[in-house]
Coordinates of C-alpha atoms (C1' of nucleotides) in Angstrom, one line a residue:
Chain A
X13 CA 23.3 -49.4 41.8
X14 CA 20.8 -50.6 39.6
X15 CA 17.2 -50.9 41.0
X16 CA 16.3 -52.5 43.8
X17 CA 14.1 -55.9 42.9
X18 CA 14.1 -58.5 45.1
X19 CA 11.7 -62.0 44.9
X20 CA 10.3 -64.6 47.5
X21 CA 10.4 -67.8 45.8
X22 CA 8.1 -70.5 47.4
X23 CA 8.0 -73.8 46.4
X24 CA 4.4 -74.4 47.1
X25 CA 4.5 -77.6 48.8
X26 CA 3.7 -77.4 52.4
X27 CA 2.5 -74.5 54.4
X28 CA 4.5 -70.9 55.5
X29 CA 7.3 -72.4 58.2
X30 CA 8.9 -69.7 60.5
X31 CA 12.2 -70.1 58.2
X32 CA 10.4 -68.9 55.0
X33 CA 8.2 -66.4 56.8
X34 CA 12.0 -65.0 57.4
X35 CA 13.5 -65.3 54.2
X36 CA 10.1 -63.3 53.2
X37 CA 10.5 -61.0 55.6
X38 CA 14.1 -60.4 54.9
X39 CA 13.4 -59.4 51.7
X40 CA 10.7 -57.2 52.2
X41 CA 12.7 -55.3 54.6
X42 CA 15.4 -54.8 52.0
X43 CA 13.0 -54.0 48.9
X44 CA 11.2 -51.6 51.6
X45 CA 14.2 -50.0 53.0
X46 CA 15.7 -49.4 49.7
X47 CA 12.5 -48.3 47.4
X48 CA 13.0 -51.3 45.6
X49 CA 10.3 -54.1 44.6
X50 CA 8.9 -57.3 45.9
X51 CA 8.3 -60.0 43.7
X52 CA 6.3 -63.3 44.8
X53 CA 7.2 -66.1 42.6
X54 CA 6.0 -69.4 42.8
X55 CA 8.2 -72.3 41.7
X56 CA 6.0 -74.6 41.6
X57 CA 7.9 -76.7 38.5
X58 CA 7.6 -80.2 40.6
X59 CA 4.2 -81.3 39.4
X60 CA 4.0 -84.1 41.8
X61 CA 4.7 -81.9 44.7
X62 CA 2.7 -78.7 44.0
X63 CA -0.7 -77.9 45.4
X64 CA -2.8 -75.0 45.5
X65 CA -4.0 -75.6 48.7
X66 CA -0.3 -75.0 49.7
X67 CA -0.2 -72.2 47.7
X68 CA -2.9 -70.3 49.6
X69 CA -1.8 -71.3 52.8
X70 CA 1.6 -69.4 52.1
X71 CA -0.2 -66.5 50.8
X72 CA -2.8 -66.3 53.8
X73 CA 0.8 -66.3 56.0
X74 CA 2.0 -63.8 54.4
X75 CA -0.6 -61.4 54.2
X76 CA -1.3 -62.2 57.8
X77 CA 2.0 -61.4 59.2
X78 CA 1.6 -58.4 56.7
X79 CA 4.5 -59.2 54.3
X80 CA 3.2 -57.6 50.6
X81 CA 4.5 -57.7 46.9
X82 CA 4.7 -55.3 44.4
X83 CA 4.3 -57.9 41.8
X84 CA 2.9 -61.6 41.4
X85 CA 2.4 -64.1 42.3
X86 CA 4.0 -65.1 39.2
X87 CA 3.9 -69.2 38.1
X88 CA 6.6 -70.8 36.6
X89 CA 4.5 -73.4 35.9
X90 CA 3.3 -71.3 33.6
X91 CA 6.3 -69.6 32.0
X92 CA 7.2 -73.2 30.3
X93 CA 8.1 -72.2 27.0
X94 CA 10.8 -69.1 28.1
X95 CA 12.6 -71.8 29.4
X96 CA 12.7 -74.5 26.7
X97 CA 13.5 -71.7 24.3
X98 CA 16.5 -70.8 26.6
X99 CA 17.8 -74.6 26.7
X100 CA 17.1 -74.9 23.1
X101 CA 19.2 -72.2 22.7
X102 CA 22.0 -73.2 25.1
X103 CA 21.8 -76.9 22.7
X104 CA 22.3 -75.0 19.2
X105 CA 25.5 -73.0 20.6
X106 CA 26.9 -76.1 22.0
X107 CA 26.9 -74.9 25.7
X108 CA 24.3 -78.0 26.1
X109 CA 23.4 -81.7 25.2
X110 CA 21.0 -83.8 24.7
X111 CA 20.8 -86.9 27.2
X112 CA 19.4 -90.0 26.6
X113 CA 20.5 -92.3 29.3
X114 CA 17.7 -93.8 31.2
X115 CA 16.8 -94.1 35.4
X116 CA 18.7 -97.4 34.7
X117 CA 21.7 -96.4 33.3
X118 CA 22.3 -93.3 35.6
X119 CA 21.2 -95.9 38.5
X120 CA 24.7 -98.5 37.2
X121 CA 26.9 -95.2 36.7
X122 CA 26.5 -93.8 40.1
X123 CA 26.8 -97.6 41.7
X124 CA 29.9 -97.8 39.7
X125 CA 31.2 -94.2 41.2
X126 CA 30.6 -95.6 44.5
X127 CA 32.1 -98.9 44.5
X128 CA 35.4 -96.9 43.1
X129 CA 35.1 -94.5 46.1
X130 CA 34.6 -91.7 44.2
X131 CA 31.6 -89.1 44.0
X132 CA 28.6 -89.9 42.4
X133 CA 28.6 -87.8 39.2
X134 CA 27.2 -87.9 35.8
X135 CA 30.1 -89.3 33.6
X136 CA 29.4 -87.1 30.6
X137 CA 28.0 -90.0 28.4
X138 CA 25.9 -88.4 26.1
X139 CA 28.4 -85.3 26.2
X140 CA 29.6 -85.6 22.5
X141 CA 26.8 -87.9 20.7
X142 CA 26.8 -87.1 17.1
X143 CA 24.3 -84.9 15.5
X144 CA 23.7 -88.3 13.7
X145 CA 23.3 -90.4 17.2
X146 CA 20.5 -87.8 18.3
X147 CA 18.6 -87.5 15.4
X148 CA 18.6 -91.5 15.4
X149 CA 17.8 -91.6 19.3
X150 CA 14.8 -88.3 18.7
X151 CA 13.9 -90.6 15.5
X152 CA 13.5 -93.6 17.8
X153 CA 11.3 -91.1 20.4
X154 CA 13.9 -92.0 23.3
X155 CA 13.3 -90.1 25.9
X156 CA 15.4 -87.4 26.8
X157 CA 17.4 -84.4 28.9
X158 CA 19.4 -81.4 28.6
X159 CA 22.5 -81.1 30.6
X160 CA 24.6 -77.9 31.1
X161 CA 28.1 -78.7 29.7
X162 CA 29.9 -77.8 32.6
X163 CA 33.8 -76.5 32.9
X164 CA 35.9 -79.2 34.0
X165 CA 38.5 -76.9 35.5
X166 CA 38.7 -73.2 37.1
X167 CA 36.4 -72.1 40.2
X168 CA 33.6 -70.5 40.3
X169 CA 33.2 -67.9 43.2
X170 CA 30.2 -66.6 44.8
X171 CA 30.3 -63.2 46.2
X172 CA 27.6 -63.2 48.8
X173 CA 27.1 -60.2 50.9
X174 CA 26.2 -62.2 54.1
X175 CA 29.1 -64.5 53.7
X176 CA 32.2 -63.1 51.9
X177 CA 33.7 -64.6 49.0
X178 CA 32.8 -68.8 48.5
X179 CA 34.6 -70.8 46.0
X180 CA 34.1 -74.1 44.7
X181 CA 36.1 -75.7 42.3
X182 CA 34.0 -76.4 39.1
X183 CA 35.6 -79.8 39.3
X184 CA 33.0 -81.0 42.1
X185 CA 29.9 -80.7 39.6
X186 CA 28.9 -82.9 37.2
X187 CA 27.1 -81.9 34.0
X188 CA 24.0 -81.5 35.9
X189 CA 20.4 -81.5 34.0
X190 CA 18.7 -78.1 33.3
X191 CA 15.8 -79.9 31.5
X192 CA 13.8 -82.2 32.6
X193 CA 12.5 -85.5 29.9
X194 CA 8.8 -84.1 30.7
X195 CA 9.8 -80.7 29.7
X196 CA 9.8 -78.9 32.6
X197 CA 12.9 -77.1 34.1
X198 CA 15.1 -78.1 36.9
X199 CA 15.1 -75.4 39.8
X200 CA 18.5 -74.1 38.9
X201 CA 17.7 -73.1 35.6
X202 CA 13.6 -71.9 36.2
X203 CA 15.2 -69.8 39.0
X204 CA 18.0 -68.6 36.7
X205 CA 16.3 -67.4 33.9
X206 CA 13.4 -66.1 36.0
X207 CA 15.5 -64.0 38.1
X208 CA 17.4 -62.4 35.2
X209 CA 13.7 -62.2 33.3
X210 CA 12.2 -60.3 36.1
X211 CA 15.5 -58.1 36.3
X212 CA 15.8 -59.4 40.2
X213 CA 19.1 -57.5 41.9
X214 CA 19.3 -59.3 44.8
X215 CA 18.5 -63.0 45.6
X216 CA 18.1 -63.1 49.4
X217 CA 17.0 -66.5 50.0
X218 CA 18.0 -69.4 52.8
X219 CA 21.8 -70.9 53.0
X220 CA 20.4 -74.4 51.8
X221 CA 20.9 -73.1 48.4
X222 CA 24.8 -72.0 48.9
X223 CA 25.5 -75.1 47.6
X224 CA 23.6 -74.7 44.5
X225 CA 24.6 -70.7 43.7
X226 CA 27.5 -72.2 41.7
X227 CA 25.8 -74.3 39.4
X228 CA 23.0 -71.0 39.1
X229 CA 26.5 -69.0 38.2
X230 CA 27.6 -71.4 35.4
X231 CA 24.4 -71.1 33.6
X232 CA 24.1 -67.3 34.4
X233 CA 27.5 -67.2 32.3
X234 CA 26.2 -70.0 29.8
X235 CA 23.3 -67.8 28.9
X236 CA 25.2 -64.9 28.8
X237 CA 23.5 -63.1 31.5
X238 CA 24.5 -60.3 34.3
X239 CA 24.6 -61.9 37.6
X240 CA 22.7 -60.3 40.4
X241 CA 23.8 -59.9 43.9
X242 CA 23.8 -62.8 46.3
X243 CA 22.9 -63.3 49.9
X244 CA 22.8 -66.5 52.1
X245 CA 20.5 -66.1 55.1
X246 CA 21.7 -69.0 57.7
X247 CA 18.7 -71.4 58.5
X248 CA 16.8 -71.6 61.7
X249 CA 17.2 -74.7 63.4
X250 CA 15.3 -76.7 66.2
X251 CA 15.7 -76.5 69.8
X252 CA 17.9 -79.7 69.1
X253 CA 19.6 -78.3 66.5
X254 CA 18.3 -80.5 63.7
X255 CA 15.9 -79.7 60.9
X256 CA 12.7 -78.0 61.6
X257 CA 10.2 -80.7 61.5
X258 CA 7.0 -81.3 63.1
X259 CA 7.9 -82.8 65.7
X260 CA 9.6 -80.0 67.3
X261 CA 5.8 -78.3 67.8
X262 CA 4.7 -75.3 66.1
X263 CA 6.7 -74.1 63.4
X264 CA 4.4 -72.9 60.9
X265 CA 2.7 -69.2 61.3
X266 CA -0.4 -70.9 61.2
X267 CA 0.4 -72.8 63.9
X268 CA 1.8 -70.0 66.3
X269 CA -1.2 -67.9 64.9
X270 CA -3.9 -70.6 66.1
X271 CA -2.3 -71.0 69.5
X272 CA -2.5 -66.5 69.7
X273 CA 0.3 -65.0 68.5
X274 CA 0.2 -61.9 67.5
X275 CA 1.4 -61.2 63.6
X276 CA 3.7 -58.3 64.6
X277 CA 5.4 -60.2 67.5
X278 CA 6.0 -62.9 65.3
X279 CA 7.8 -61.0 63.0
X280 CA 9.3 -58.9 65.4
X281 CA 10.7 -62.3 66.7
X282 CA 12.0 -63.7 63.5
X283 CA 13.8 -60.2 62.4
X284 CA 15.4 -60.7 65.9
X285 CA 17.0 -64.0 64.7
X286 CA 19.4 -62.6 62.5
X287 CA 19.4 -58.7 62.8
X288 CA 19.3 -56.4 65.4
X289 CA 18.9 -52.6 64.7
X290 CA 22.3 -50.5 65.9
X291 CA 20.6 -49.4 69.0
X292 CA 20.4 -53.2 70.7
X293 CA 16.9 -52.5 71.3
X294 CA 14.7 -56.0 70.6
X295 CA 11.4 -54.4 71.1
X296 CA 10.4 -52.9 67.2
X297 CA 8.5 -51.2 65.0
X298 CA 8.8 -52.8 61.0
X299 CA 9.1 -48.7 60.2
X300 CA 12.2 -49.0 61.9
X301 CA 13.5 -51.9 60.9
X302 CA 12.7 -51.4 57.3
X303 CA 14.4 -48.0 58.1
X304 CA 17.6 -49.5 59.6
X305 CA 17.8 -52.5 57.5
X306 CA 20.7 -53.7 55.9
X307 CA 22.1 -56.9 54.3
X308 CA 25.7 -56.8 56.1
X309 CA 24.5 -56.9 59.7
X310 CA 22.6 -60.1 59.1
X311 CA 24.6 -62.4 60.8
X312 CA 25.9 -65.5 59.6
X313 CA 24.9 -67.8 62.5
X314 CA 22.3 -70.4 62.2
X315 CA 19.4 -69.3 65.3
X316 CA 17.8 -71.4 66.9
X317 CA 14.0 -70.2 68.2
X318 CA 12.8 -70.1 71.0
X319 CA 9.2 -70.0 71.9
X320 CA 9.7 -68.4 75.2
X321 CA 11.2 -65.1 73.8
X322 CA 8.3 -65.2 71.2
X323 CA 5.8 -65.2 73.9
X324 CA 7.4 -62.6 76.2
X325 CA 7.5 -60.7 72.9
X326 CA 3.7 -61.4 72.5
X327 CA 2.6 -60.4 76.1
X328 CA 4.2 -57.1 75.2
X329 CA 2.1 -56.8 72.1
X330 CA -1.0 -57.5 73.8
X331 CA -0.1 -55.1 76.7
X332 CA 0.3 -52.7 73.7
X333 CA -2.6 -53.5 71.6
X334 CA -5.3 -51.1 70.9
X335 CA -8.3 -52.7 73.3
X336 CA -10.9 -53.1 70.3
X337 CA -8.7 -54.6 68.1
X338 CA -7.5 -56.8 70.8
X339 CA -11.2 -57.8 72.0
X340 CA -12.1 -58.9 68.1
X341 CA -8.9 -61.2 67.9
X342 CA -10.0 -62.5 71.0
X343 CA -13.0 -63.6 70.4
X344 CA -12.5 -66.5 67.9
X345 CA -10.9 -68.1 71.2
X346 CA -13.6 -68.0 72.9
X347 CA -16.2 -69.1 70.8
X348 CA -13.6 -72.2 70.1
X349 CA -13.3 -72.6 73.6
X350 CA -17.4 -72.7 73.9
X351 CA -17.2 -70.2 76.6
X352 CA -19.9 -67.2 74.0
X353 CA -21.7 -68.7 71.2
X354 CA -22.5 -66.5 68.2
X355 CA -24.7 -63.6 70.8
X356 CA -22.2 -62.3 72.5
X357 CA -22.0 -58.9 74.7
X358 CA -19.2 -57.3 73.2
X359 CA -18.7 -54.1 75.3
X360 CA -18.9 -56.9 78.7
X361 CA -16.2 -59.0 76.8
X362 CA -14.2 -55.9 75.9
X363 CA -14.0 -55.2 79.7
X364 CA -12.6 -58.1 80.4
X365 CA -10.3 -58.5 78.4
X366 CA -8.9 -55.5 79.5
X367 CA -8.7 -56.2 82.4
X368 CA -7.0 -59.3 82.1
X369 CA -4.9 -59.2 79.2
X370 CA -2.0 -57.3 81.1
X371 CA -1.1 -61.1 82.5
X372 CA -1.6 -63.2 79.9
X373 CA 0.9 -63.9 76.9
X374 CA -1.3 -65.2 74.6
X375 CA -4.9 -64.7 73.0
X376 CA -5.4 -68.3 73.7
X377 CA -4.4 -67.8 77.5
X378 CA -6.4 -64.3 77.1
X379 CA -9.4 -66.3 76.3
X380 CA -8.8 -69.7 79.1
X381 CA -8.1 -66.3 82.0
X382 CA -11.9 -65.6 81.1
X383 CA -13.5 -68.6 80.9
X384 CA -15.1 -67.9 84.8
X385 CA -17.1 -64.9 83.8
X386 CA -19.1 -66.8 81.3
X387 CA -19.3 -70.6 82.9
X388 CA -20.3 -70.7 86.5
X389 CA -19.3 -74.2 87.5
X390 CA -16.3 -74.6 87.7
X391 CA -13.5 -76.4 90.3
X392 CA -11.8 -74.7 92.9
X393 CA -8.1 -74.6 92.6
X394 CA -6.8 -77.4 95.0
X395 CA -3.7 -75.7 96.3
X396 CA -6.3 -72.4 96.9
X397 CA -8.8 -74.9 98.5
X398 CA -6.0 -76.0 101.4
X399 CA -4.5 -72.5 101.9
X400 CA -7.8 -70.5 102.3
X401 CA -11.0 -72.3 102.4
X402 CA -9.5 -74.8 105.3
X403 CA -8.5 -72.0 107.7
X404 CA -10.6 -72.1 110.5
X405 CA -13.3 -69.3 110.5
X406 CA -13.4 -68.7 106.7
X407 CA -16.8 -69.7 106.4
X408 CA -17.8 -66.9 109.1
X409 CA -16.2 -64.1 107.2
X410 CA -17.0 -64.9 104.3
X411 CA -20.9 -64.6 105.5
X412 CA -20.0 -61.3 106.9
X413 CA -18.7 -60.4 103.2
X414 CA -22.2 -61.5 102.2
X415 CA -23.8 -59.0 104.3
X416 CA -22.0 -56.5 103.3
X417 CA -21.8 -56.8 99.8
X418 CA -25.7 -56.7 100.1
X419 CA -26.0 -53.4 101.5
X420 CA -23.9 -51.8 98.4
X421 CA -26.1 -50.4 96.0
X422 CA -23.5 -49.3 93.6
X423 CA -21.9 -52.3 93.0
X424 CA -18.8 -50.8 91.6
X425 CA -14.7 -50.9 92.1
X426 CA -15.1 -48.6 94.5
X427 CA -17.2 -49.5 96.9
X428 CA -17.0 -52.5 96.9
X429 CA -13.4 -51.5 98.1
X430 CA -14.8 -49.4 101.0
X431 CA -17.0 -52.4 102.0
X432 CA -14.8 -55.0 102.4
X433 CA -11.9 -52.1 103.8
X434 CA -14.8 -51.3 107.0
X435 CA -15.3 -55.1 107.5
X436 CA -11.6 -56.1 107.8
X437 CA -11.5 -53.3 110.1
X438 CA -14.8 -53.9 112.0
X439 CA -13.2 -58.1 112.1
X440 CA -10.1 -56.8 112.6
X441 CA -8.4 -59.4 110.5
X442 CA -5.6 -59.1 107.8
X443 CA -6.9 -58.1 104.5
X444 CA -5.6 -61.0 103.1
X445 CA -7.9 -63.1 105.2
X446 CA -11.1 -61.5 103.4
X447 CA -9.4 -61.3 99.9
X448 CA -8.2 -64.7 99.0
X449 CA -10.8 -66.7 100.0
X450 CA -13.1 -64.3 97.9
X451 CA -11.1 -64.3 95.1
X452 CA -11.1 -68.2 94.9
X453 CA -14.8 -68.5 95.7
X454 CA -15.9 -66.0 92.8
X455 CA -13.1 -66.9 90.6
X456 CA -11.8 -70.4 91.5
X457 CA -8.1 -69.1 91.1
X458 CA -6.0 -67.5 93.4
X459 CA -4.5 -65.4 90.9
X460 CA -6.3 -62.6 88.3
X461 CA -7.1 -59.4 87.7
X462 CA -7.9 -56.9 91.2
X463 CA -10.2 -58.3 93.2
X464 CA -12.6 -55.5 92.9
X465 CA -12.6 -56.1 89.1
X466 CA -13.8 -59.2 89.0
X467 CA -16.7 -58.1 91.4
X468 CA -17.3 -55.0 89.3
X469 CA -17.6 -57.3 86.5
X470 CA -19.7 -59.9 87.5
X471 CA -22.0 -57.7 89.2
X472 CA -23.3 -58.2 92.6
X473 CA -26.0 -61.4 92.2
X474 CA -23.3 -63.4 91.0
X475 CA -20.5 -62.6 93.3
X476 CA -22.5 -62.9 96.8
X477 CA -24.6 -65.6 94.6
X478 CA -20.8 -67.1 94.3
X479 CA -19.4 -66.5 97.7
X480 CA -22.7 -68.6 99.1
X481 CA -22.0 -71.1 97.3
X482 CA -18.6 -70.9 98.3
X483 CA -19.9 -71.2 101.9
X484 CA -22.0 -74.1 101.7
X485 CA -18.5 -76.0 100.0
X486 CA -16.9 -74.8 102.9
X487 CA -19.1 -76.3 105.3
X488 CA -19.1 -79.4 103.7
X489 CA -15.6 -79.8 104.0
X490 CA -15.6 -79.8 107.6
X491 CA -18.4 -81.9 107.8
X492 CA -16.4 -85.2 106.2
Chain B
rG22 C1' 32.0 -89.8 51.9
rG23 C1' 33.4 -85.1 48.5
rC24 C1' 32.4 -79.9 48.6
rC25 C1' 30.4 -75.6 51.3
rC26 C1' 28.7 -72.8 55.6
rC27 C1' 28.7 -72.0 60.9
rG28 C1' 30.9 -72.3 66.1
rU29 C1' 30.6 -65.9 72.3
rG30 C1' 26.3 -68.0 78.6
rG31 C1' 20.4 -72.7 78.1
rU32 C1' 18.6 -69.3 73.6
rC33 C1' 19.0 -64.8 70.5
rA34 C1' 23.0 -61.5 70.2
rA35 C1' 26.9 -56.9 70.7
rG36 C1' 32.0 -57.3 69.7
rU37 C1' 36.2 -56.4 63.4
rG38 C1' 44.0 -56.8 67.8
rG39 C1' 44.2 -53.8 73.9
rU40 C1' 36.6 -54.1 77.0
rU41 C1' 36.0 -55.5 84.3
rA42 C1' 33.5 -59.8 77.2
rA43 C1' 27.4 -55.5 76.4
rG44 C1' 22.2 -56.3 76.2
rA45 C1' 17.5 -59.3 75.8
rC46 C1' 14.8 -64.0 76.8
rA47 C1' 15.0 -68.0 80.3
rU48 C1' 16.5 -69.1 85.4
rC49 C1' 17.4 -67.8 90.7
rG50 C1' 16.9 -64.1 94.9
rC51 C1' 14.9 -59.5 96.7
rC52 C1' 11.5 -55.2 96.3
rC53 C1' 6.5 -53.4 94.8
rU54 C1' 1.5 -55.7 95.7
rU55 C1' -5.1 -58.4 98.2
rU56 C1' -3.2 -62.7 94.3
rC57 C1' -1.1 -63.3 89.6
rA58 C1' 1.2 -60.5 86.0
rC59 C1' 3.8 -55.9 85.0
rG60 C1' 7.8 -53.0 86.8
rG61 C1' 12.4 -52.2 89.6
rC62 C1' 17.1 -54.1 91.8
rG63 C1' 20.7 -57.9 92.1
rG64 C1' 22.9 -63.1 91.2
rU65 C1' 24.4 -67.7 88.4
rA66 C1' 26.1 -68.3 83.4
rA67 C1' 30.0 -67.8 77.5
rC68 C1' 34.6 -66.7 73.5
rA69 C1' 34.4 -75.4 71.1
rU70 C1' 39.6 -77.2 71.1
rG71 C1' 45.0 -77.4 70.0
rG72 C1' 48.8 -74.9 67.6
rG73 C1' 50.8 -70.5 65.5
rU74 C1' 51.2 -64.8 64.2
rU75 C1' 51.8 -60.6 67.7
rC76 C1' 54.2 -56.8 73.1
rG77 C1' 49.0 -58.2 73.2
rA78 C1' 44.0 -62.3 70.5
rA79 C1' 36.9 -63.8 71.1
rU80 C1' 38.8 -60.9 67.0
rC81 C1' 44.1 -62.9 62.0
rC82 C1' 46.2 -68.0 60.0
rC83 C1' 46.3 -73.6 60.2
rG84 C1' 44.7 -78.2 62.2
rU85 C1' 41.1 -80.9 65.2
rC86 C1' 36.3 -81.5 67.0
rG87 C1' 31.1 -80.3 66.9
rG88 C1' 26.6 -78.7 64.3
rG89 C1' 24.2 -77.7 59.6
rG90 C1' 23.7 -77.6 54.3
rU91 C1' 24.4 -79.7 49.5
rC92 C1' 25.8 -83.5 46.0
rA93 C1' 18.2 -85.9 42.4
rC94 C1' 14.7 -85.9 35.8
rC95 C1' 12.8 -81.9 44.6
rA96 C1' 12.9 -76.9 45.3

RNA sequence: GGCCCCGUGGUCAAGUGGUUAAGACAUCGCCCUUUCACGGCGGUAACAUGGGUUCGAAUCCCGUCGGGGUCACCA
């Protein structure tokens, strides 16, 4: 087998969706698994269409998410005259043609096609012009085109690795335009005679272009060139099963990476939608699927995503992550959020988080599960409010958890524990009677880290300074 | 519309002529627990459909239906 070069092709006209982040990704894990090179290529030939902006945007993804390349980014844009000399070429050994016919024209022909019921193809007008006519029409400075003089009979077949043998009859294409009137190539020839100029083996790239390999083949036997191996990686779909589009939410990594994803969950996630290694496990590493991976047992289904998989993914990430590293990518959250400005205690943050981030999914959620420790007003949670803080007598033990909370010196875990054990002994009460009324008067949730945490954490002038407060709110309620 | 791809639970996905049709997420119930989460146990739930081939089809063939892609001087 020759070696191993594989490219992700870009058009750089939007930002890095999850399908592309894939078709990266799938390529990297092939290059990487078999020693072989990544290319990045940018097919940026639509000059309308192209932006930088765009173009950094996919590069930011990809570096984020940790995807590399060997080589590139390399510009078509700027690789202009490799392909005119190509077409040139294909024109002097007859394989192509010169087309004058203008917008108007083409616009009549495929009117005409589709009035007759048949398919709207190029009718080969300009196919045999004499020398004479085209040095009379170049003479005249018509614009023009180059078209691919394509076989009207045989098949061509494409031998993907993904899908098996696909044939098309060569009668369904039209002679189809490989040069464009402003000089630029069409995408089927750029990408043809970049992939053979950069020696690519593979072409791993999403199933929307099936339907264009064939028309690649015919100029890849035109020119005269070895084809390279081809595989079809199905698209990913909406939830509804159409085309990704903004409206179905997040679908760009920037996206998922703004609400707190993860980079290695997300691609965890999308190499799960399409290949699983042999053992069946979903939860791993890239060394082992770069290890494991292999074209064949990509399968041929389009997936569908789903968000909720992605997330449990990402709370098992975060469980996992190492606590520093966790604590920086956290903290953008929470200066967003407004809850630390740019003076921030990190070790205090760094505690927190730890001790929350075992519940929470997402860095975003990471960062709203903390928002208490730094902002002391805030509402009590209504459902919380009716289940603990309307019993009868809460106000009472909660001033006995005052007292007692006074007397310990070493505010810590501990014994704060053995406080608040002796008084629900001393009350003789369930602990439960103690516990979740203090957790919603220092917290305003009935639901977070140990109790004891929070109390370690906020220190003990804010809890009791809390749980008073707590008080008076209870008193007032059964005042009204 | 022509051509092409795809069709196993809600989602991802094992499975390649003989299985009680795995597993994961989600969902439901139980357990653990000061709460929530984690974790553990268990439940509901699938071979689109009709014909063949075969002793035997999720697996092979054909039709139908459904979804998607493509047919541009977009990529």
């Amino acid at each position: 087998m020759r070696d191993v070069r594989v490219r992700f092709a870009p058009s750089p006209t939007g930002n890095l969706h999850i399908g592309g982040a894939r078709t990266a990704l799938f390529n990297w894990l092939f290059a990487r698994h078999n020693n072989g090179k990544m290319i990045l290529r940018v097919d940026d030939t639509d000059l309308e269409r192209s932006t930088g902006d765009s173009m950094k945007a996919i590069i930011d993804g990809l570096k984020w998410l940790g995807i590399d390349w060997d080589e590139g980014p390399i510009y078509q844009s700027k690789r202009l005259d490799l392909y005119k000399n190509y077409a040139d070429n294909l024109v002097k050994e007859g394989k192509a043609y010169y087309c004058f016919c203008t917008k108007e024209e083409l616009d009549e022909m495929r009117n005409e096609a589709q009035k007759a019921g048949k398919p709207p193809m190029y009718t080969g007008k300009c196919r045999n012009l004499s020398a004479d006519e085209v040095k009379k029409y170049m003479d005249e400075g018509k614009k023009y085109v180059i078209r691919l003089k394509v076989p009207k009979e045989g098949k061509t077949i494409v031998h993907d690795i993904i899908r098996g043998d696909v044939e098309f009859d060569n009668s369904t294409f039209d002679d189809f335009i490989i040069m464009k009137s402003d000089n630029m190539p069409t995408y089927n020839f750029a990408t043809v005679i970049d992939d053979y100029d950069l020696k690519i083996s593979h072409i791993i790239r999403g199933e929307e272009h099936l339907s264009n390999t064939p028309k690649q083949i015919l100029i890849y036997e035109a020119l005269g060139f070895e084809k390279p191996n081809f595989a079809h990686v199905s698209m990913i779909l909406a939830p509804d099963r159409s085309k990704l589009s903004k409206r179905h939410g997040a679908t760009s990594v920037q996206e998922f990476r703004d609400l707190g994803y993860l980079p290695e969950a997300i691609i965890n996630y999308i190499t799960l939608l399409g290949w699983i290694p042999s053992d069946g496990e979903e939860v791993f590493t890239t060394e082992k699927s770069i290890k494991e991976f292999t074209l064949d047992r990509v399968s041929k289904n389009p997936a569908i995503y789903d968000t909720k998989k992605l997330t449990w993914l990402n709370g098992i990430y975060i469980r996992n992550c190492d606590i520093d590293r966790l604590t920086k990518e956290v903290i953008p959250f929470l200066i967003n959020k407004g809850l630390i400005g740019d003076n921030y205690d990190y070790d205090y943050i760094k505690k927190i988080v730890s001790a929350i981030r075992e519940r929470e999914k997402t860095l975003n959620e990471i960062a709203d599960a903390m928002s208490y420790y730094f902002n002391d007003e805030f509402d009590y949670d209504e459902k919380g409010v009716k289940k603990y803080f309307e019993k009868n007598g809460v106000d009472n033990i909660l001033k006995e958890a005052i007292k007692v909370l006074d007397k310990v010196d070493d505010f810590n875990l501990v014994e704060t524990e053995k406080a608040y054990r002796d008084l629900i002994e001393k009350l003789d009460i369930k602990s439960g009677d103690l516990f979740h009324p203090t957790r919603l008067a220092i917290s305003g949730r009935t639901f977070g880290p140990g109790l004891f945490d929070i109390m370690e954490l906020l220190g003990k002038e804010k809890t009791i300074e809390r749980i008073k407060k707590a008080v008076k709110y209870i008193e007032n309620l059964k005042g009204e």
